[in-house]
Amino acid sequence: MQDPETLAQLLAAIRRFVDERMIPAEAEVAEIDAIPVALLDGMRELGLFGLSVPEAYGGLGLGMEEEVLAVFEIARAAPAFRSIFATNVGIGAQGIVIDGTPEQKERYLGRLASGELIGSFALTEPDVGSDAGSVRTSARREGDVYVLNGTKRFITNAPEAGIFTVMARTDPGQKGARGVSAFLVERGTPGLSTGKPEKKMGQQGAHVCDVIFEDCRVSASQLIGGVEGQGFKTAMKVLDKGRLHIAAACVGLSERIIDDMVDYALGRQQFGRPLADFQLLQAMFADSKADAYAARAMVLDAARKRDAGVDVGVEASCAKMFASEALGRIADRNVQVHGGNGYIREYRAEQLYRDARLFRIYEGTTQIQQLIIAKALIAQAKERAGV
Ligand code: COS
């Protein structure tokens, strides 16, 4: 946690960096499908890789509310910028922060916080997506090592990652979530390889690829928390936090797009007047603002509750679902306000529209969030009814 003045300085520094360095570089990043080294260095200097790593390990140790406030700012830039450090703040490091042993924390968190090491979260497989409890990648114990075999798919930052949090089945007799354990596997471990980066719809500059394990021998000391069978729960806890972070990213990008939409409508004339004079367009601005404001309020409320120690699994799913769907609507309206220019690469509207699409899918689709929310409501109703 930071004192209010330090936090305000951090947020102002991020806003400046976003406006002066990131947004002007968006077109180049999309074109070359990479983030220039100077920008990455700037992000490291700002401490972005260590936002949520505890201060004891060299991070900024932000609480959830502070983290989402930072993400609101960062996410005003195209999402590829956030993606490169977000796995260190979120899913690629939180397994260690939440459930790691003291030795595992000591070994990795400092380097993750500085951005020297990129973390990556390997849950999804070719045949295991939404049904995350049915992981097939196996981890067979042989003395003091586990032997991993299987393929992980769509792994964000895998081409750059130095450390992977890998969910694998240690108990083949247990088909469900209880047979899954989480491991820390370093790049360079014999038997671990990564595939070719996928060609994606958007978010150029952020990379995903397969991670393949072929008789990959990992020391038993790399089992997160040192306990078998806890890997699915670790993954779910990581995702509860990750979904709030993603919802905050949707808010930041929504607010940026609304600014773009209104600026464009003020600058372009039709029928002898600025587009912004037309009430049908004004309705789109207003609907977008209400969407973004509701999403911001949800994210802040859930973040504050999490900081207060409340289990916010349901709130995180509500926020992720609403904020990502709202972003989809806003990005679409922005294309509409831009008219023909909305379809042309030179304007940012079409890029942000493609970039925004992923938020409704990763870290749990909208439909998975609906299932989580509904399941909790039904459980509460059964409890009320005593059944
Ligand atoms: N925190 C802690 N524990 C949790 C949890 C959470 N948020 N959610 C579930 N668990 C626990 C349950 O309490 C249960 O424990 P017990 O076995 O001790 O009873 C166990 O984990 C299994 O839970 P559940 O039965 O609810 O699991 P399901 O197989 O029904 O799966 C969903 C639940 C669908 C919600 C889960 O698979 C999911 O989130 N899927 C989406 C995965 C995803 O987001 N993928 C995106 C790629 S990762 S970037």
Coordinates of C-alpha atoms and ligand atoms in Angstrom, one line a residue:
M1 CA 0.0 0.0 0.0
Q2 CA 1.2 3.5 -0.8
D3 CA 0.5 6.8 0.9
P4 CA -1.9 9.0 -1.0
E5 CA 0.7 11.4 -2.2
T6 CA 3.1 8.8 -3.5
L7 CA 0.1 7.1 -5.2
A8 CA -1.0 10.4 -6.8
Q9 CA 2.6 10.9 -8.1
L10 CA 2.7 7.4 -9.5
L11 CA -0.7 7.8 -11.3
A12 CA 0.4 11.2 -12.8
A13 CA 3.7 9.7 -13.9
I14 CA 1.9 6.8 -15.6
R15 CA -0.5 9.2 -17.3
R16 CA 2.4 11.3 -18.7
F17 CA 4.1 8.2 -19.9
V18 CA 1.0 6.9 -21.6
D19 CA 0.3 10.3 -23.3
E20 CA 3.8 11.1 -24.3
R21 CA 5.4 7.7 -25.0
M22 CA 2.8 5.0 -25.5
I23 CA -0.1 6.5 -27.4
P24 CA 2.3 8.1 -30.0
A25 CA 4.0 4.7 -30.5
E26 CA 0.8 2.7 -31.0
A27 CA 0.9 2.7 -34.8
E28 CA 4.6 1.6 -34.8
V29 CA 3.9 -1.2 -32.3
A30 CA 1.0 -2.5 -34.3
E31 CA 3.1 -2.3 -37.5
I32 CA 6.3 -4.1 -36.2
D33 CA 4.4 -6.4 -33.8
A34 CA 6.8 -5.5 -31.0
I35 CA 7.3 -3.0 -28.3
P36 CA 10.5 -1.0 -28.8
V37 CA 13.2 -1.7 -26.2
A38 CA 13.3 2.0 -25.1
L39 CA 9.6 1.8 -24.2
L40 CA 10.1 -1.4 -22.3
D41 CA 12.9 0.1 -20.3
G42 CA 10.7 3.1 -19.5
M43 CA 8.0 0.7 -18.3
R44 CA 10.5 -1.0 -16.1
E45 CA 11.7 2.3 -14.6
L46 CA 8.2 3.3 -13.8
G47 CA 7.8 0.0 -11.8
L48 CA 5.0 -1.3 -13.9
F49 CA 6.3 -4.9 -13.8
G50 CA 6.1 -4.9 -10.0
L51 CA 2.9 -3.0 -9.3
S52 CA 1.4 -5.8 -7.2
V53 CA 4.5 -7.7 -6.1
P54 CA 5.0 -7.1 -2.3
E55 CA 7.5 -4.4 -1.4
A56 CA 9.6 -6.9 0.5
Y57 CA 10.5 -8.4 -2.9
G58 CA 11.2 -5.1 -4.6
G59 CA 7.7 -4.4 -6.0
L60 CA 5.4 -1.5 -5.3
G61 CA 3.1 -3.7 -3.3
L62 CA -0.1 -1.9 -4.5
G63 CA -3.4 -3.0 -3.0
M64 CA -6.2 -4.0 -5.3
E65 CA -7.8 -0.5 -5.4
E66 CA -4.4 1.1 -6.0
E67 CA -3.7 -1.4 -8.8
V68 CA -6.9 -0.8 -10.6
L69 CA -6.4 3.0 -10.4
A70 CA -3.0 2.4 -12.0
V71 CA -4.5 0.1 -14.7
F72 CA -7.2 2.7 -15.5
E73 CA -4.4 5.0 -16.5
I74 CA -2.1 2.5 -18.3
A75 CA -5.0 0.9 -20.3
R76 CA -5.7 4.2 -22.0
A77 CA -2.9 3.1 -24.4
A78 CA -3.5 0.2 -26.8
P79 CA -3.7 -3.1 -24.9
A80 CA -0.5 -4.5 -26.2
F81 CA 1.5 -2.2 -23.9
R82 CA -0.3 -3.5 -20.8
S83 CA 0.0 -7.1 -21.9
I84 CA 3.8 -7.3 -21.7
F85 CA 3.9 -6.4 -18.0
A86 CA 0.5 -7.6 -16.9
T87 CA 1.4 -11.2 -16.6
N88 CA 4.0 -10.1 -14.0
V89 CA 1.4 -8.1 -12.2
G90 CA -1.3 -10.7 -12.5
I91 CA -1.5 -14.3 -13.6
G92 CA 2.2 -15.0 -14.2
A93 CA 3.3 -14.0 -10.7
Q94 CA 0.2 -14.2 -8.4
G95 CA 0.4 -18.0 -8.1
I96 CA 3.7 -17.4 -6.3
V97 CA 2.5 -14.4 -4.3
I98 CA -0.7 -16.2 -3.2
D99 CA 0.4 -19.8 -2.7
G100 CA 4.2 -20.0 -3.2
T101 CA 6.6 -21.2 -0.5
P102 CA 9.0 -18.6 1.0
E103 CA 11.8 -20.1 -1.1
Q104 CA 9.8 -19.8 -4.3
K105 CA 8.9 -16.1 -3.5
E106 CA 12.6 -15.4 -2.7
R107 CA 13.8 -17.0 -5.9
Y108 CA 11.4 -15.3 -8.4
L109 CA 9.5 -12.3 -7.1
G110 CA 12.4 -9.8 -7.2
R111 CA 13.2 -10.5 -10.8
L112 CA 9.5 -10.5 -11.8
A113 CA 9.0 -7.1 -10.0
S114 CA 12.0 -5.6 -11.8
G115 CA 10.9 -6.9 -15.2
E116 CA 14.1 -8.8 -15.6
L117 CA 12.0 -12.0 -15.8
I118 CA 8.7 -12.3 -17.6
G119 CA 6.1 -14.6 -16.0
S120 CA 3.5 -16.5 -17.9
F121 CA 0.4 -18.6 -16.8
A122 CA -0.1 -21.9 -18.6
L123 CA -3.6 -23.3 -17.9
T124 CA -5.3 -23.6 -21.3
E125 CA -4.7 -26.6 -23.5
P126 CA -5.8 -27.5 -27.1
D127 CA -8.8 -29.5 -25.7
V128 CA -9.1 -27.7 -22.3
G129 CA -10.4 -24.1 -22.3
S130 CA -13.4 -23.1 -20.3
D131 CA -13.4 -26.5 -18.5
A132 CA -10.2 -25.7 -16.8
G133 CA -10.5 -28.5 -14.2
S134 CA -10.0 -31.2 -16.9
V135 CA -6.3 -30.3 -17.5
R136 CA -4.6 -33.2 -19.4
T137 CA -1.0 -32.2 -19.2
S138 CA 0.5 -34.7 -16.8
A139 CA 3.1 -34.5 -14.1
R140 CA 4.3 -37.9 -13.0
R141 CA 6.4 -38.1 -9.8
E142 CA 9.8 -39.9 -10.1
G143 CA 11.7 -39.6 -6.8
D144 CA 12.4 -35.9 -6.3
V145 CA 11.3 -34.7 -9.8
Y146 CA 8.1 -34.5 -11.7
V147 CA 8.1 -35.4 -15.4
L148 CA 5.7 -33.1 -17.4
N149 CA 4.1 -34.0 -20.7
G150 CA 1.5 -32.1 -22.6
T151 CA 0.8 -28.9 -24.6
K152 CA -0.5 -25.6 -23.3
R153 CA -2.2 -23.2 -25.8
F154 CA -2.7 -19.4 -26.2
I155 CA -0.2 -18.7 -23.6
T156 CA 0.3 -14.9 -23.3
N157 CA 3.9 -13.7 -23.3
A158 CA 5.2 -17.3 -23.7
P159 CA 7.7 -16.3 -26.4
E160 CA 9.2 -13.8 -23.9
A161 CA 8.7 -15.7 -20.6
G162 CA 11.5 -16.8 -18.3
I163 CA 9.1 -18.6 -15.8
F164 CA 5.9 -20.4 -16.4
T165 CA 3.2 -21.3 -13.9
V166 CA 2.0 -24.6 -15.3
M167 CA -1.2 -26.5 -14.2
A168 CA -0.7 -30.2 -14.7
R169 CA -2.4 -33.4 -13.4
T170 CA -0.4 -35.1 -10.7
D171 CA -3.2 -37.6 -9.9
P172 CA -4.3 -39.5 -13.1
G173 CA -6.9 -41.3 -11.0
Q174 CA -8.6 -38.0 -10.2
K175 CA -10.2 -36.7 -13.4
G176 CA -11.5 -33.4 -12.0
A177 CA -10.0 -30.3 -10.5
R178 CA -8.6 -32.1 -7.4
G179 CA -6.0 -34.0 -9.4
V180 CA -4.3 -30.8 -10.7
S181 CA -1.2 -29.2 -9.3
A182 CA 0.7 -26.0 -10.1
F183 CA 4.4 -25.9 -11.0
L184 CA 7.0 -23.3 -11.7
V185 CA 9.0 -24.2 -14.8
E186 CA 11.9 -22.1 -16.0
R187 CA 12.6 -21.5 -19.7
G188 CA 15.7 -23.5 -20.6
T189 CA 14.5 -26.6 -18.7
P190 CA 15.2 -29.5 -21.0
G191 CA 11.9 -30.8 -22.5
L192 CA 10.2 -27.4 -22.5
S193 CA 9.8 -25.7 -25.9
T194 CA 7.6 -22.9 -27.2
G195 CA 5.7 -22.8 -30.6
K196 CA 5.5 -20.2 -33.2
P197 CA 3.7 -17.0 -32.1
E198 CA 0.1 -17.0 -33.4
K199 CA -1.1 -14.5 -35.9
K200 CA -3.9 -12.7 -34.0
M201 CA -6.9 -10.5 -34.8
G202 CA -5.5 -7.6 -32.8
Q203 CA -3.2 -6.5 -30.0
Q204 CA -0.1 -6.7 -32.2
G205 CA 3.0 -6.3 -30.0
A206 CA 1.6 -8.8 -27.5
H207 CA 2.5 -12.4 -28.3
V208 CA 0.9 -15.8 -27.6
C209 CA 2.1 -19.3 -28.5
D210 CA 2.0 -22.9 -27.4
V211 CA 4.2 -24.2 -24.6
I212 CA 5.1 -27.9 -25.1
F213 CA 6.4 -30.3 -22.4
E214 CA 8.1 -33.5 -23.6
D215 CA 9.5 -35.5 -20.6
C216 CA 10.3 -32.2 -19.0
R217 CA 11.9 -32.9 -15.6
V218 CA 11.1 -30.4 -12.9
S219 CA 12.4 -30.5 -9.4
A220 CA 9.7 -31.3 -6.7
S221 CA 10.8 -28.0 -5.1
Q222 CA 9.0 -26.2 -8.0
L223 CA 5.6 -27.5 -7.0
I224 CA 3.8 -24.3 -5.9
G225 CA 3.3 -24.3 -2.1
G226 CA 4.8 -27.8 -2.0
V227 CA 1.4 -29.4 -1.9
E228 CA -0.2 -31.6 -4.6
G229 CA -3.8 -31.2 -5.7
Q230 CA -4.0 -27.5 -5.0
G231 CA -3.2 -26.3 -8.5
F232 CA -6.8 -25.7 -9.7
K233 CA -7.6 -23.6 -6.6
T234 CA -4.4 -21.6 -7.0
A235 CA -5.4 -21.0 -10.7
M236 CA -8.9 -19.9 -9.6
K237 CA -7.6 -17.5 -6.9
V238 CA -5.2 -16.0 -9.4
L239 CA -8.0 -15.6 -11.9
D240 CA -10.3 -13.9 -9.3
K241 CA -7.7 -11.2 -9.0
G242 CA -6.8 -11.3 -12.7
R243 CA -10.4 -10.7 -13.7
L244 CA -10.5 -7.5 -11.7
H245 CA -7.3 -6.4 -13.3
I246 CA -8.8 -7.1 -16.8
A247 CA -12.0 -5.3 -15.9
A248 CA -9.9 -2.3 -14.9
A249 CA -8.1 -2.5 -18.3
C250 CA -11.5 -2.5 -20.0
V251 CA -12.4 0.7 -18.1
G252 CA -9.2 2.5 -19.0
L253 CA -9.5 1.6 -22.7
S254 CA -13.2 2.5 -22.7
E255 CA -12.5 6.0 -21.3
R256 CA -9.7 6.5 -23.9
I257 CA -12.0 5.5 -26.7
I258 CA -14.8 7.8 -25.5
D259 CA -12.3 10.7 -25.6
D260 CA -11.3 9.7 -29.1
M261 CA -14.9 9.5 -30.2
V262 CA -15.9 12.9 -28.9
D263 CA -12.7 14.6 -30.2
Y264 CA -13.3 13.2 -33.6
A265 CA -16.9 14.3 -33.7
L266 CA -15.9 17.8 -32.7
G267 CA -13.3 18.0 -35.4
R268 CA -15.2 16.7 -38.3
Q269 CA -17.9 18.7 -40.1
Q270 CA -21.0 17.3 -41.9
F271 CA -24.0 19.3 -43.1
G272 CA -22.0 22.4 -42.2
R273 CA -21.7 21.6 -38.5
P274 CA -19.4 19.5 -36.3
L275 CA -20.6 15.9 -36.0
A276 CA -20.8 16.5 -32.2
D277 CA -23.8 18.7 -32.8
F278 CA -26.0 15.8 -33.9
Q279 CA -28.1 14.3 -31.3
L280 CA -28.0 10.7 -32.7
L281 CA -24.2 10.8 -32.1
Q282 CA -24.6 12.5 -28.7
A283 CA -26.7 9.5 -27.7
M284 CA -23.7 7.3 -28.5
F285 CA -21.4 9.4 -26.3
A286 CA -23.9 9.4 -23.4
D287 CA -24.5 5.6 -23.6
S288 CA -20.7 5.1 -23.7
K289 CA -20.1 7.3 -20.7
A290 CA -22.8 5.6 -18.7
D291 CA -21.3 2.2 -19.6
A292 CA -17.8 3.2 -18.7
Y293 CA -18.9 4.9 -15.4
A294 CA -20.9 1.8 -14.3
A295 CA -17.9 -0.4 -15.1
R296 CA -15.5 1.9 -13.2
A297 CA -17.8 1.9 -10.2
M298 CA -18.1 -1.9 -10.2
V299 CA -14.3 -2.4 -10.5
L300 CA -13.6 0.1 -7.6
D301 CA -16.2 -1.4 -5.4
A302 CA -14.9 -5.0 -5.9
A303 CA -11.3 -3.9 -5.5
R304 CA -12.1 -2.1 -2.2
K305 CA -13.9 -5.2 -0.9
R306 CA -11.0 -7.4 -1.9
D307 CA -8.6 -5.1 0.0
A308 CA -10.9 -5.5 3.0
G309 CA -10.5 -9.2 2.9
V310 CA -13.9 -10.1 1.3
D311 CA -14.0 -13.0 -1.2
V312 CA -14.9 -11.2 -4.4
G313 CA -15.0 -14.1 -6.8
V314 CA -18.6 -13.2 -7.9
E315 CA -17.9 -9.4 -8.0
A316 CA -14.8 -10.0 -10.0
S317 CA -16.8 -12.1 -12.5
C318 CA -19.6 -9.4 -12.6
A319 CA -17.0 -6.7 -13.2
K320 CA -15.1 -8.6 -15.9
M321 CA -18.3 -9.5 -17.7
F322 CA -19.8 -6.1 -17.6
A323 CA -16.7 -4.1 -18.3
S324 CA -15.6 -6.2 -21.2
E325 CA -19.0 -6.2 -22.8
A326 CA -19.3 -2.4 -22.2
L327 CA -15.9 -2.0 -23.9
G328 CA -17.2 -4.0 -26.9
R329 CA -20.2 -1.7 -27.2
I330 CA -18.0 1.4 -26.9
A331 CA -15.4 0.3 -29.4
D332 CA -18.1 -0.5 -31.8
R333 CA -19.8 2.9 -31.4
N334 CA -16.4 4.6 -31.9
V335 CA -16.1 2.9 -35.3
Q336 CA -19.7 4.1 -36.1
V337 CA -19.0 7.7 -35.1
H338 CA -15.9 7.6 -37.3
G339 CA -18.0 6.5 -40.3
G340 CA -15.9 5.4 -43.3
N341 CA -12.8 6.5 -41.5
G342 CA -13.6 4.0 -38.7
Y343 CA -12.8 1.2 -41.2
I344 CA -9.5 2.7 -42.3
R345 CA -6.2 1.6 -40.6
E346 CA -4.8 5.1 -40.4
Y347 CA -7.4 6.0 -37.7
R348 CA -7.1 4.2 -34.4
A349 CA -10.8 3.3 -34.2
E350 CA -10.5 0.0 -36.2
Q351 CA -7.4 -1.1 -34.3
L352 CA -8.9 -0.5 -30.9
Y353 CA -12.1 -2.3 -32.1
R354 CA -10.0 -5.4 -32.9
D355 CA -7.9 -5.0 -29.8
A356 CA -11.0 -4.8 -27.6
R357 CA -12.5 -8.1 -28.8
L358 CA -10.2 -10.3 -26.8
F359 CA -11.4 -8.9 -23.4
R360 CA -14.7 -10.8 -23.7
I361 CA -12.8 -14.0 -24.2
Y362 CA -9.6 -14.4 -22.2
E363 CA -9.3 -14.9 -18.4
G364 CA -12.7 -16.6 -18.7
T365 CA -15.3 -15.8 -21.4
T366 CA -18.5 -13.8 -20.7
Q367 CA -20.3 -17.1 -20.6
I368 CA -18.0 -18.5 -17.9
Q369 CA -18.5 -15.4 -15.8
Q370 CA -22.3 -15.9 -16.2
L371 CA -21.9 -19.5 -14.9
I372 CA -19.8 -18.5 -11.9
I373 CA -22.3 -15.7 -11.0
A374 CA -25.4 -17.9 -11.4
K375 CA -23.8 -20.9 -9.6
A376 CA -23.2 -18.6 -6.5
L377 CA -26.8 -17.3 -6.6
I378 CA -28.2 -20.8 -6.8
A379 CA -26.0 -21.9 -3.9
Q380 CA -27.2 -18.9 -1.8
A381 CA -30.8 -19.7 -2.7
K382 CA -30.4 -23.3 -1.6
E383 CA -28.8 -22.2 1.6
R384 CA -31.8 -19.9 2.3
A385 CA -34.1 -22.7 1.5
G386 CA -32.1 -25.1 3.7
V387 CA -31.7 -27.7 0.8
Ligands
COS1 N1 -11.2 -19.6 -5.4 C1 -10.8 -20.7 -4.6 N2 -11.2 -22.0 -4.9 C2 -12.1 -22.1 -5.9 C3 -12.5 -21.1 -6.7 C4 -12.1 -19.8 -6.4 N3 -12.4 -18.7 -7.1 N4 -13.4 -21.5 -7.6 C5 -13.5 -22.9 -7.4 N5 -12.7 -23.2 -6.4 C6 -12.6 -24.6 -5.8 C7 -14.0 -25.1 -5.4 O1 -14.3 -24.7 -4.1 C8 -13.7 -26.6 -5.5 O2 -13.1 -27.0 -4.4 P1 -13.4 -28.5 -3.7 O3 -13.0 -29.5 -4.7 O4 -12.6 -28.5 -2.4 O5 -14.9 -28.5 -3.4 C9 -12.8 -26.7 -6.7 O6 -12.1 -25.5 -6.8 C10 -13.5 -27.1 -8.0 O7 -14.4 -26.1 -8.2 P2 -15.7 -26.2 -9.2 O8 -16.4 -27.5 -8.9 O9 -16.5 -25.0 -9.1 O10 -14.9 -26.3 -10.6 P3 -15.5 -26.5 -12.1 O11 -14.7 -27.6 -12.7 O12 -17.0 -26.6 -12.0 O13 -15.1 -25.2 -12.8 C11 -15.2 -22.9 -13.7 C12 -15.5 -24.0 -12.5 C13 -16.0 -23.2 -14.9 C14 -15.6 -21.6 -13.0 C15 -13.6 -22.9 -14.0 O14 -13.3 -24.1 -14.6 C16 -13.2 -21.7 -14.8 O15 -13.0 -20.6 -14.2 N6 -13.1 -21.8 -16.1 C17 -12.6 -20.8 -16.9 C18 -11.1 -20.9 -17.0 C19 -10.5 -19.6 -17.6 O16 -10.7 -18.5 -17.1 N7 -9.8 -19.8 -18.6 C20 -9.1 -18.7 -19.3 C21 -7.7 -19.0 -19.5 S1 -6.7 -18.8 -18.2 S2 -6.0 -17.0 -18.7

